[in-house]
Amino acid sequence: MCRLRAFKAWSGNPSLRELERRTGLPRSTLSGDMSPQRSRLPPLARVLALATAFGAPTEELTRWRAAWQRIQVRQQSVEPPAPTPLAASPLDVAATTGDSSQIKSPVTKGDTLVVTLILAGAGTGPITVRDTAGNRYRAIRAETNDGTRLTVFTLFDAMPPDSPDRITSSWPSP
């Protein structure tokens, strides 16, 4: 979904009315498909219609189809792991806690990376996420509920991290 929304932005961020004209799909369907709250991909036909509307050449649609199929297989065959709280450890900055996690799969130049942090009892200040390549991640969604903070960070066009591949996050202490 992040790549689909990024493709929309790259193509000039066409309005729902324009996408309706280009795809023949109702605006209400398109709005739901492109919603930041949507976590699952729309049906393949709509993904291909959107990619085409964003300007994907015919040969690129094969890659969108293959990516959609990989994601569907992964979502249907693997139960997503329950989120685990990050273990806090002091960093150099006073009144800040943090965590460092190993990246689970290789990162190649140009990848889109997404980091989700769920913090119980964290302070209200800014959260930062970096990796060993010096990439800085941008918060795209943040929610607070009963003292628990959920923040989703993304990085487009990543530079591959050095070895060891690590992502470091820091946040204010409560």
Short mmCIF file of N, CA and C in Angstrom, two decimals:
data_model
loop_
_atom_site.label_atom_id
_atom_site.label_comp_id
_atom_site.label_asym_id
_atom_site.label_seq_id
_atom_site.Cartn_x
_atom_site.Cartn_y
_atom_site.Cartn_z
N MET A 1 0.83 -1.19 0.00
CA MET A 1 0.00 0.00 0.00
C MET A 1 0.87 1.25 0.00
N CYS A 2 2.00 1.20 0.71
CA CYS A 2 2.90 2.36 0.71
C CYS A 2 3.41 2.66 -0.69
N ARG A 3 3.80 1.62 -1.40
CA ARG A 3 4.31 1.83 -2.77
C ARG A 3 3.21 2.34 -3.69
N LEU A 4 2.01 1.85 -3.53
CA LEU A 4 0.90 2.31 -4.37
C LEU A 4 0.61 3.78 -4.10
N ARG A 5 0.60 4.17 -2.81
CA ARG A 5 0.37 5.58 -2.48
C ARG A 5 1.55 6.45 -2.95
N ALA A 6 2.77 5.91 -2.84
CA ALA A 6 3.93 6.67 -3.33
C ALA A 6 3.85 6.85 -4.85
N PHE A 7 3.39 5.82 -5.56
CA PHE A 7 3.25 5.91 -7.01
C PHE A 7 2.22 6.98 -7.37
N LYS A 8 1.15 7.05 -6.59
CA LYS A 8 0.13 8.08 -6.82
C LYS A 8 0.74 9.47 -6.66
N ALA A 9 1.51 9.66 -5.59
CA ALA A 9 2.16 10.96 -5.36
C ALA A 9 3.14 11.27 -6.48
N TRP A 10 3.92 10.28 -6.89
CA TRP A 10 4.91 10.48 -7.96
C TRP A 10 4.23 10.88 -9.28
N SER A 11 3.03 10.35 -9.51
CA SER A 11 2.34 10.62 -10.77
C SER A 11 1.59 11.95 -10.77
N GLY A 12 1.82 12.76 -9.74
CA GLY A 12 1.18 14.07 -9.70
C GLY A 12 -0.01 14.14 -8.77
N ASN A 13 -0.23 13.08 -8.00
CA ASN A 13 -1.32 13.03 -7.03
C ASN A 13 -2.67 13.37 -7.66
N PRO A 14 -3.10 12.60 -8.66
CA PRO A 14 -4.38 12.89 -9.31
C PRO A 14 -5.54 12.78 -8.33
N SER A 15 -6.55 13.61 -8.54
CA SER A 15 -7.73 13.62 -7.68
C SER A 15 -8.54 12.34 -7.87
N LEU A 16 -9.43 12.08 -6.93
CA LEU A 16 -10.31 10.92 -7.06
C LEU A 16 -11.19 11.03 -8.30
N ARG A 17 -11.62 12.24 -8.60
CA ARG A 17 -12.43 12.45 -9.81
C ARG A 17 -11.63 12.07 -11.06
N GLU A 18 -10.35 12.46 -11.10
CA GLU A 18 -9.50 12.13 -12.24
C GLU A 18 -9.24 10.63 -12.29
N LEU A 19 -9.01 10.02 -11.14
CA LEU A 19 -8.79 8.56 -11.12
C LEU A 19 -10.05 7.82 -11.54
N GLU A 20 -11.21 8.34 -11.15
CA GLU A 20 -12.47 7.74 -11.58
C GLU A 20 -12.56 7.77 -13.11
N ARG A 21 -12.17 8.90 -13.69
CA ARG A 21 -12.20 9.03 -15.15
C ARG A 21 -11.21 8.05 -15.81
N ARG A 22 -10.02 7.94 -15.23
CA ARG A 22 -8.99 7.09 -15.83
C ARG A 22 -9.26 5.60 -15.66
N THR A 23 -9.88 5.20 -14.54
CA THR A 23 -10.05 3.77 -14.26
C THR A 23 -11.46 3.25 -14.51
N GLY A 24 -12.46 4.14 -14.48
CA GLY A 24 -13.84 3.70 -14.58
C GLY A 24 -14.39 3.17 -13.27
N LEU A 25 -13.60 3.28 -12.19
CA LEU A 25 -14.04 2.82 -10.87
C LEU A 25 -14.70 3.97 -10.11
N PRO A 26 -15.67 3.68 -9.25
CA PRO A 26 -16.31 4.74 -8.47
C PRO A 26 -15.32 5.41 -7.51
N ARG A 27 -15.52 6.71 -7.29
CA ARG A 27 -14.64 7.45 -6.37
C ARG A 27 -14.64 6.84 -4.98
N SER A 28 -15.79 6.36 -4.51
CA SER A 28 -15.85 5.77 -3.16
C SER A 28 -14.95 4.54 -3.06
N THR A 29 -14.90 3.74 -4.10
CA THR A 29 -14.02 2.56 -4.13
C THR A 29 -12.57 3.01 -4.13
N LEU A 30 -12.25 3.99 -4.97
CA LEU A 30 -10.88 4.50 -5.06
C LEU A 30 -10.43 5.13 -3.75
N SER A 31 -11.33 5.84 -3.10
CA SER A 31 -11.01 6.46 -1.82
C SER A 31 -10.65 5.39 -0.79
N GLY A 32 -11.43 4.34 -0.73
CA GLY A 32 -11.14 3.24 0.19
C GLY A 32 -9.84 2.53 -0.16
N ASP A 33 -9.60 2.35 -1.46
CA ASP A 33 -8.38 1.68 -1.90
C ASP A 33 -7.12 2.46 -1.55
N MET A 34 -7.19 3.78 -1.58
CA MET A 34 -6.00 4.61 -1.36
C MET A 34 -5.92 5.15 0.07
N SER A 35 -6.84 4.78 0.92
CA SER A 35 -6.88 5.28 2.29
C SER A 35 -5.61 4.90 3.06
N PRO A 36 -5.03 5.82 3.82
CA PRO A 36 -3.86 5.49 4.65
C PRO A 36 -4.19 4.44 5.72
N GLN A 37 -5.46 4.30 6.09
CA GLN A 37 -5.84 3.30 7.08
C GLN A 37 -5.91 1.89 6.49
N ARG A 38 -5.91 1.79 5.17
CA ARG A 38 -6.00 0.47 4.53
C ARG A 38 -4.66 -0.23 4.65
N SER A 39 -4.68 -1.46 5.15
CA SER A 39 -3.43 -2.20 5.32
C SER A 39 -3.30 -3.34 4.31
N ARG A 40 -4.41 -3.77 3.73
CA ARG A 40 -4.37 -4.87 2.77
C ARG A 40 -4.55 -4.32 1.36
N LEU A 41 -3.95 -5.01 0.41
CA LEU A 41 -4.07 -4.59 -0.97
C LEU A 41 -5.48 -4.78 -1.49
N PRO A 42 -5.93 -3.89 -2.38
CA PRO A 42 -7.21 -4.11 -3.07
C PRO A 42 -7.07 -5.33 -3.99
N PRO A 43 -8.17 -5.80 -4.56
CA PRO A 43 -8.10 -6.89 -5.52
C PRO A 43 -7.15 -6.55 -6.68
N LEU A 44 -6.56 -7.58 -7.26
CA LEU A 44 -5.56 -7.41 -8.31
C LEU A 44 -6.03 -6.50 -9.44
N ALA A 45 -7.26 -6.68 -9.92
CA ALA A 45 -7.75 -5.87 -11.04
C ALA A 45 -7.70 -4.38 -10.70
N ARG A 46 -8.03 -4.02 -9.46
CA ARG A 46 -8.00 -2.60 -9.07
C ARG A 46 -6.58 -2.10 -8.91
N VAL A 47 -5.69 -2.93 -8.38
CA VAL A 47 -4.27 -2.52 -8.28
C VAL A 47 -3.72 -2.24 -9.67
N LEU A 48 -4.00 -3.12 -10.61
CA LEU A 48 -3.50 -2.92 -11.98
C LEU A 48 -4.15 -1.69 -12.63
N ALA A 49 -5.43 -1.47 -12.36
CA ALA A 49 -6.10 -0.28 -12.90
C ALA A 49 -5.48 0.99 -12.33
N LEU A 50 -5.17 0.98 -11.04
CA LEU A 50 -4.55 2.16 -10.41
C LEU A 50 -3.13 2.36 -10.95
N ALA A 51 -2.36 1.29 -11.04
CA ALA A 51 -0.99 1.42 -11.57
C ALA A 51 -1.02 1.98 -12.99
N THR A 52 -1.96 1.52 -13.78
CA THR A 52 -2.10 2.05 -15.15
C THR A 52 -2.49 3.52 -15.11
N ALA A 53 -3.42 3.88 -14.23
CA ALA A 53 -3.85 5.28 -14.12
C ALA A 53 -2.72 6.18 -13.65
N PHE A 54 -1.77 5.63 -12.88
CA PHE A 54 -0.62 6.41 -12.41
C PHE A 54 0.49 6.48 -13.45
N GLY A 55 0.30 5.79 -14.58
CA GLY A 55 1.27 5.90 -15.67
C GLY A 55 2.20 4.73 -15.84
N ALA A 56 1.93 3.59 -15.21
CA ALA A 56 2.80 2.42 -15.36
C ALA A 56 2.69 1.89 -16.78
N PRO A 57 3.84 1.69 -17.43
CA PRO A 57 3.80 1.07 -18.76
C PRO A 57 3.37 -0.40 -18.64
N THR A 58 2.91 -0.97 -19.73
CA THR A 58 2.40 -2.33 -19.74
C THR A 58 3.39 -3.33 -19.16
N GLU A 59 4.68 -3.21 -19.49
CA GLU A 59 5.67 -4.17 -18.98
C GLU A 59 5.85 -4.06 -17.46
N GLU A 60 5.56 -2.91 -16.86
CA GLU A 60 5.67 -2.76 -15.42
C GLU A 60 4.49 -3.42 -14.69
N LEU A 61 3.38 -3.57 -15.38
CA LEU A 61 2.21 -4.22 -14.75
C LEU A 61 2.52 -5.65 -14.34
N THR A 62 3.43 -6.31 -15.05
CA THR A 62 3.84 -7.66 -14.69
C THR A 62 4.48 -7.67 -13.30
N ARG A 63 5.28 -6.65 -13.00
CA ARG A 63 5.90 -6.56 -11.67
C ARG A 63 4.85 -6.29 -10.60
N TRP A 64 3.87 -5.43 -10.89
CA TRP A 64 2.80 -5.15 -9.92
C TRP A 64 2.01 -6.44 -9.65
N ARG A 65 1.73 -7.20 -10.71
CA ARG A 65 0.99 -8.46 -10.56
C ARG A 65 1.79 -9.44 -9.69
N ALA A 66 3.08 -9.59 -9.96
CA ALA A 66 3.92 -10.52 -9.19
C ALA A 66 4.01 -10.09 -7.73
N ALA A 67 4.16 -8.79 -7.48
CA ALA A 67 4.23 -8.29 -6.10
C ALA A 67 2.91 -8.55 -5.39
N TRP A 68 1.79 -8.31 -6.06
CA TRP A 68 0.47 -8.54 -5.46
C TRP A 68 0.33 -10.02 -5.10
N GLN A 69 0.75 -10.90 -6.01
CA GLN A 69 0.63 -12.34 -5.74
C GLN A 69 1.50 -12.77 -4.57
N ARG A 70 2.74 -12.24 -4.47
CA ARG A 70 3.62 -12.57 -3.34
C ARG A 70 2.99 -12.14 -2.02
N ILE A 71 2.43 -10.94 -2.02
CA ILE A 71 1.82 -10.42 -0.79
C ILE A 71 0.61 -11.25 -0.41
N GLN A 72 -0.22 -11.63 -1.38
CA GLN A 72 -1.40 -12.45 -1.09
C GLN A 72 -1.01 -13.80 -0.49
N VAL A 73 0.00 -14.42 -1.06
CA VAL A 73 0.45 -15.72 -0.55
C VAL A 73 0.96 -15.56 0.88
N ARG A 74 1.74 -14.52 1.11
CA ARG A 74 2.30 -14.28 2.45
C ARG A 74 1.18 -13.99 3.45
N GLN A 75 0.19 -13.17 3.07
CA GLN A 75 -0.90 -12.83 4.00
C GLN A 75 -1.80 -14.02 4.29
N GLN A 76 -1.98 -14.89 3.32
CA GLN A 76 -2.89 -16.01 3.52
C GLN A 76 -2.24 -17.22 4.17
N SER A 77 -0.92 -17.32 4.09
CA SER A 77 -0.26 -18.52 4.61
C SER A 77 0.46 -18.30 5.92
N VAL A 78 0.64 -17.06 6.33
CA VAL A 78 1.40 -16.79 7.54
C VAL A 78 0.58 -15.92 8.47
N GLU A 79 0.42 -16.37 9.68
CA GLU A 79 -0.25 -15.57 10.70
C GLU A 79 0.72 -14.48 11.13
N PRO A 80 0.34 -13.21 11.08
CA PRO A 80 1.28 -12.16 11.47
C PRO A 80 1.65 -12.30 12.95
N PRO A 81 2.94 -12.07 13.27
CA PRO A 81 3.36 -12.19 14.66
C PRO A 81 2.74 -11.09 15.51
N ALA A 82 2.49 -11.40 16.76
CA ALA A 82 1.98 -10.40 17.69
C ALA A 82 3.07 -9.38 17.95
N PRO A 83 2.72 -8.10 18.05
CA PRO A 83 3.75 -7.10 18.31
C PRO A 83 4.38 -7.32 19.68
N THR A 84 5.69 -7.15 19.74
CA THR A 84 6.38 -7.28 21.00
C THR A 84 6.90 -5.92 21.41
N PRO A 85 6.81 -5.60 22.71
CA PRO A 85 7.30 -4.30 23.14
C PRO A 85 8.81 -4.22 22.98
N LEU A 86 9.29 -3.03 22.67
CA LEU A 86 10.72 -2.83 22.52
C LEU A 86 11.36 -2.74 23.90
N ALA A 87 12.49 -3.40 24.05
CA ALA A 87 13.23 -3.32 25.32
C ALA A 87 13.94 -1.98 25.36
N ALA A 88 13.77 -1.26 26.44
CA ALA A 88 14.38 0.06 26.55
C ALA A 88 15.81 -0.08 27.06
N SER A 89 16.70 0.70 26.49
CA SER A 89 18.08 0.77 26.96
C SER A 89 18.54 2.21 26.83
N PRO A 90 19.32 2.72 27.79
CA PRO A 90 19.71 4.12 27.75
C PRO A 90 20.58 4.45 26.54
N LEU A 91 20.38 5.64 25.99
CA LEU A 91 21.23 6.14 24.92
C LEU A 91 22.07 7.27 25.49
N ASP A 92 22.84 7.94 24.64
CA ASP A 92 23.73 9.00 25.08
C ASP A 92 22.97 10.22 25.59
N VAL A 93 21.76 10.45 25.10
CA VAL A 93 21.02 11.66 25.45
C VAL A 93 20.22 11.41 26.73
N ALA A 94 20.32 12.33 27.67
CA ALA A 94 19.59 12.18 28.93
C ALA A 94 18.10 12.17 28.66
N ALA A 95 17.35 11.46 29.49
CA ALA A 95 15.90 11.38 29.42
C ALA A 95 15.41 10.79 28.10
N THR A 96 16.21 9.94 27.47
CA THR A 96 15.81 9.29 26.23
C THR A 96 16.04 7.80 26.38
N THR A 97 15.11 7.02 25.86
CA THR A 97 15.29 5.57 25.81
C THR A 97 15.30 5.16 24.36
N GLY A 98 15.71 3.93 24.10
CA GLY A 98 15.78 3.52 22.71
C GLY A 98 15.94 2.03 22.56
N ASP A 99 16.01 1.60 21.31
CA ASP A 99 16.18 0.20 21.00
C ASP A 99 16.88 0.10 19.65
N SER A 100 17.60 -0.96 19.46
CA SER A 100 18.27 -1.23 18.20
C SER A 100 17.87 -2.62 17.76
N SER A 101 17.40 -2.75 16.53
CA SER A 101 16.91 -4.03 16.03
C SER A 101 17.63 -4.38 14.73
N GLN A 102 17.86 -5.68 14.54
CA GLN A 102 18.50 -6.13 13.31
C GLN A 102 17.47 -6.19 12.19
N ILE A 103 17.87 -5.76 10.99
CA ILE A 103 17.00 -5.84 9.82
C ILE A 103 16.95 -7.30 9.39
N LYS A 104 15.74 -7.84 9.17
CA LYS A 104 15.57 -9.27 8.95
C LYS A 104 15.85 -9.72 7.52
N SER A 105 15.77 -8.85 6.53
CA SER A 105 16.05 -9.25 5.16
C SER A 105 16.93 -8.19 4.50
N PRO A 106 17.71 -8.58 3.50
CA PRO A 106 18.63 -7.63 2.87
C PRO A 106 17.90 -6.42 2.28
N VAL A 107 18.53 -5.28 2.37
CA VAL A 107 17.99 -4.04 1.80
C VAL A 107 18.81 -3.70 0.57
N THR A 108 18.12 -3.45 -0.53
CA THR A 108 18.82 -3.02 -1.74
C THR A 108 18.48 -1.56 -2.01
N LYS A 109 19.35 -0.89 -2.74
CA LYS A 109 19.16 0.52 -3.04
C LYS A 109 17.80 0.73 -3.69
N GLY A 110 17.06 1.70 -3.17
CA GLY A 110 15.76 2.04 -3.73
C GLY A 110 14.59 1.37 -3.03
N ASP A 111 14.84 0.45 -2.10
CA ASP A 111 13.74 -0.20 -1.38
C ASP A 111 12.93 0.81 -0.58
N THR A 112 11.69 0.45 -0.29
CA THR A 112 10.86 1.20 0.65
C THR A 112 10.84 0.40 1.94
N LEU A 113 11.17 1.05 3.04
CA LEU A 113 11.20 0.38 4.34
C LEU A 113 10.14 0.99 5.24
N VAL A 114 9.50 0.15 6.06
CA VAL A 114 8.48 0.60 6.99
C VAL A 114 8.84 0.07 8.37
N VAL A 115 8.81 0.94 9.37
CA VAL A 115 9.09 0.56 10.76
C VAL A 115 7.88 0.97 11.59
N THR A 116 7.35 0.03 12.38
CA THR A 116 6.22 0.30 13.26
C THR A 116 6.69 0.17 14.70
N LEU A 117 6.48 1.21 15.50
CA LEU A 117 6.84 1.20 16.91
C LEU A 117 5.58 1.25 17.75
N ILE A 118 5.49 0.36 18.72
CA ILE A 118 4.40 0.40 19.69
C ILE A 118 5.07 0.58 21.04
N LEU A 119 4.86 1.73 21.66
CA LEU A 119 5.54 2.08 22.90
C LEU A 119 4.52 2.30 24.01
N ALA A 120 4.67 1.58 25.09
CA ALA A 120 3.80 1.76 26.25
C ALA A 120 4.50 2.68 27.24
N GLY A 121 3.83 3.76 27.63
CA GLY A 121 4.36 4.65 28.63
C GLY A 121 5.50 5.54 28.15
N ALA A 122 5.66 5.73 26.85
CA ALA A 122 6.71 6.61 26.35
C ALA A 122 6.32 8.06 26.55
N GLY A 123 7.30 8.94 26.59
CA GLY A 123 7.03 10.37 26.71
C GLY A 123 6.33 10.91 25.49
N THR A 124 6.05 12.20 25.50
CA THR A 124 5.27 12.80 24.43
C THR A 124 6.13 13.46 23.35
N GLY A 125 7.43 13.47 23.49
CA GLY A 125 8.30 14.15 22.52
C GLY A 125 8.49 13.35 21.25
N PRO A 126 9.38 13.83 20.39
CA PRO A 126 9.57 13.20 19.09
C PRO A 126 10.26 11.84 19.18
N ILE A 127 9.93 10.98 18.23
CA ILE A 127 10.56 9.67 18.09
C ILE A 127 11.42 9.75 16.82
N THR A 128 12.64 9.25 16.88
CA THR A 128 13.48 9.23 15.69
C THR A 128 13.86 7.79 15.36
N VAL A 129 13.98 7.52 14.06
CA VAL A 129 14.38 6.20 13.58
C VAL A 129 15.48 6.41 12.54
N ARG A 130 16.59 5.69 12.71
CA ARG A 130 17.72 5.76 11.78
C ARG A 130 18.22 4.34 11.55
N ASP A 131 19.05 4.16 10.52
CA ASP A 131 19.70 2.87 10.33
C ASP A 131 21.18 3.09 10.10
N THR A 132 21.91 1.99 9.94
CA THR A 132 23.37 2.08 9.84
C THR A 132 23.85 2.72 8.54
N ALA A 133 22.96 2.92 7.57
CA ALA A 133 23.33 3.62 6.34
C ALA A 133 23.13 5.13 6.49
N GLY A 134 22.58 5.55 7.63
CA GLY A 134 22.32 6.97 7.84
C GLY A 134 20.98 7.42 7.30
N ASN A 135 20.16 6.48 6.82
CA ASN A 135 18.81 6.84 6.37
C ASN A 135 18.01 7.36 7.54
N ARG A 136 17.22 8.40 7.31
CA ARG A 136 16.31 8.94 8.34
C ARG A 136 14.90 8.64 7.90
N TYR A 137 14.14 8.08 8.78
CA TYR A 137 12.77 7.67 8.49
C TYR A 137 11.80 8.77 8.87
N ARG A 138 10.71 8.88 8.12
CA ARG A 138 9.71 9.92 8.34
C ARG A 138 8.45 9.29 8.90
N ALA A 139 7.92 9.90 9.97
CA ALA A 139 6.67 9.40 10.56
C ALA A 139 5.52 9.69 9.60
N ILE A 140 4.75 8.66 9.28
CA ILE A 140 3.60 8.86 8.39
C ILE A 140 2.28 8.64 9.12
N ARG A 141 2.34 8.07 10.33
CA ARG A 141 1.11 7.86 11.09
C ARG A 141 1.48 7.78 12.57
N ALA A 142 0.74 8.46 13.40
CA ALA A 142 0.98 8.42 14.84
C ALA A 142 -0.34 8.46 15.57
N GLU A 143 -0.49 7.58 16.54
CA GLU A 143 -1.70 7.53 17.36
C GLU A 143 -1.29 7.31 18.80
N THR A 144 -2.04 7.88 19.71
CA THR A 144 -1.83 7.65 21.14
C THR A 144 -3.16 7.21 21.73
N ASN A 145 -3.11 6.12 22.50
CA ASN A 145 -4.33 5.60 23.11
C ASN A 145 -3.97 5.00 24.47
N ASP A 146 -4.51 5.56 25.54
CA ASP A 146 -4.28 5.06 26.90
C ASP A 146 -2.79 4.94 27.22
N GLY A 147 -2.00 5.93 26.85
CA GLY A 147 -0.58 5.93 27.17
C GLY A 147 0.28 5.10 26.24
N THR A 148 -0.33 4.43 25.26
CA THR A 148 0.43 3.65 24.29
C THR A 148 0.53 4.44 22.99
N ARG A 149 1.74 4.55 22.48
CA ARG A 149 1.97 5.28 21.23
C ARG A 149 2.23 4.29 20.10
N LEU A 150 1.51 4.45 19.01
CA LEU A 150 1.74 3.68 17.80
C LEU A 150 2.23 4.68 16.77
N THR A 151 3.41 4.44 16.23
CA THR A 151 3.95 5.33 15.20
C THR A 151 4.48 4.48 14.06
N VAL A 152 4.12 4.84 12.84
CA VAL A 152 4.59 4.14 11.65
C VAL A 152 5.52 5.08 10.90
N PHE A 153 6.73 4.60 10.63
CA PHE A 153 7.73 5.38 9.91
C PHE A 153 7.96 4.72 8.55
N THR A 154 8.32 5.53 7.57
CA THR A 154 8.64 4.99 6.26
C THR A 154 9.87 5.67 5.70
N LEU A 155 10.51 4.96 4.80
CA LEU A 155 11.67 5.47 4.08
C LEU A 155 11.55 5.02 2.64
N PHE A 156 11.51 5.96 1.73
CA PHE A 156 11.48 5.64 0.31
C PHE A 156 12.89 5.77 -0.24
N ASP A 157 13.23 4.97 -1.22
CA ASP A 157 14.53 5.04 -1.90
C ASP A 157 15.69 4.87 -0.91
N ALA A 158 15.68 3.76 -0.20
CA ALA A 158 16.67 3.49 0.84
C ALA A 158 18.06 3.28 0.25
N MET A 159 19.05 3.68 1.01
CA MET A 159 20.44 3.30 0.75
C MET A 159 20.67 2.06 1.59
N PRO A 160 21.38 1.03 1.05
CA PRO A 160 21.59 -0.19 1.84
C PRO A 160 22.40 0.09 3.10
N PRO A 161 21.96 -0.44 4.25
CA PRO A 161 22.73 -0.25 5.48
C PRO A 161 24.05 -1.00 5.44
N ASP A 162 25.01 -0.49 6.21
CA ASP A 162 26.28 -1.17 6.36
C ASP A 162 26.08 -2.40 7.23
N SER A 163 27.09 -3.21 7.33
CA SER A 163 27.01 -4.37 8.20
C SER A 163 27.46 -3.98 9.60
N PRO A 164 26.86 -4.38 10.67
CA PRO A 164 25.61 -5.15 10.70
C PRO A 164 24.41 -4.25 10.39
N ASP A 165 23.43 -4.81 9.71
CA ASP A 165 22.23 -4.06 9.34
C ASP A 165 21.37 -3.84 10.57
N ARG A 166 21.29 -2.60 11.02
CA ARG A 166 20.53 -2.29 12.23
C ARG A 166 19.70 -1.03 12.04
N ILE A 167 18.53 -1.02 12.69
CA ILE A 167 17.70 0.18 12.76
C ILE A 167 17.66 0.59 14.23
N THR A 168 17.92 1.86 14.49
CA THR A 168 17.93 2.37 15.85
C THR A 168 16.79 3.36 16.01
N SER A 169 16.04 3.22 17.08
CA SER A 169 14.96 4.15 17.37
C SER A 169 15.19 4.74 18.75
N SER A 170 14.79 6.00 18.91
CA SER A 170 14.90 6.65 20.23
C SER A 170 13.66 7.48 20.47
N TRP A 171 13.30 7.59 21.73
CA TRP A 171 12.10 8.32 22.12
C TRP A 171 12.29 8.86 23.53
N PRO A 172 11.53 9.88 23.90
CA PRO A 172 11.64 10.44 25.25
C PRO A 172 11.11 9.49 26.31
N SER A 173 11.74 9.51 27.45
CA SER A 173 11.26 8.69 28.56
C SER A 173 10.03 9.34 29.18
N PRO A 174 9.18 8.55 29.84
CA PRO A 174 7.96 9.11 30.42
C PRO A 174 8.26 10.07 31.56
#
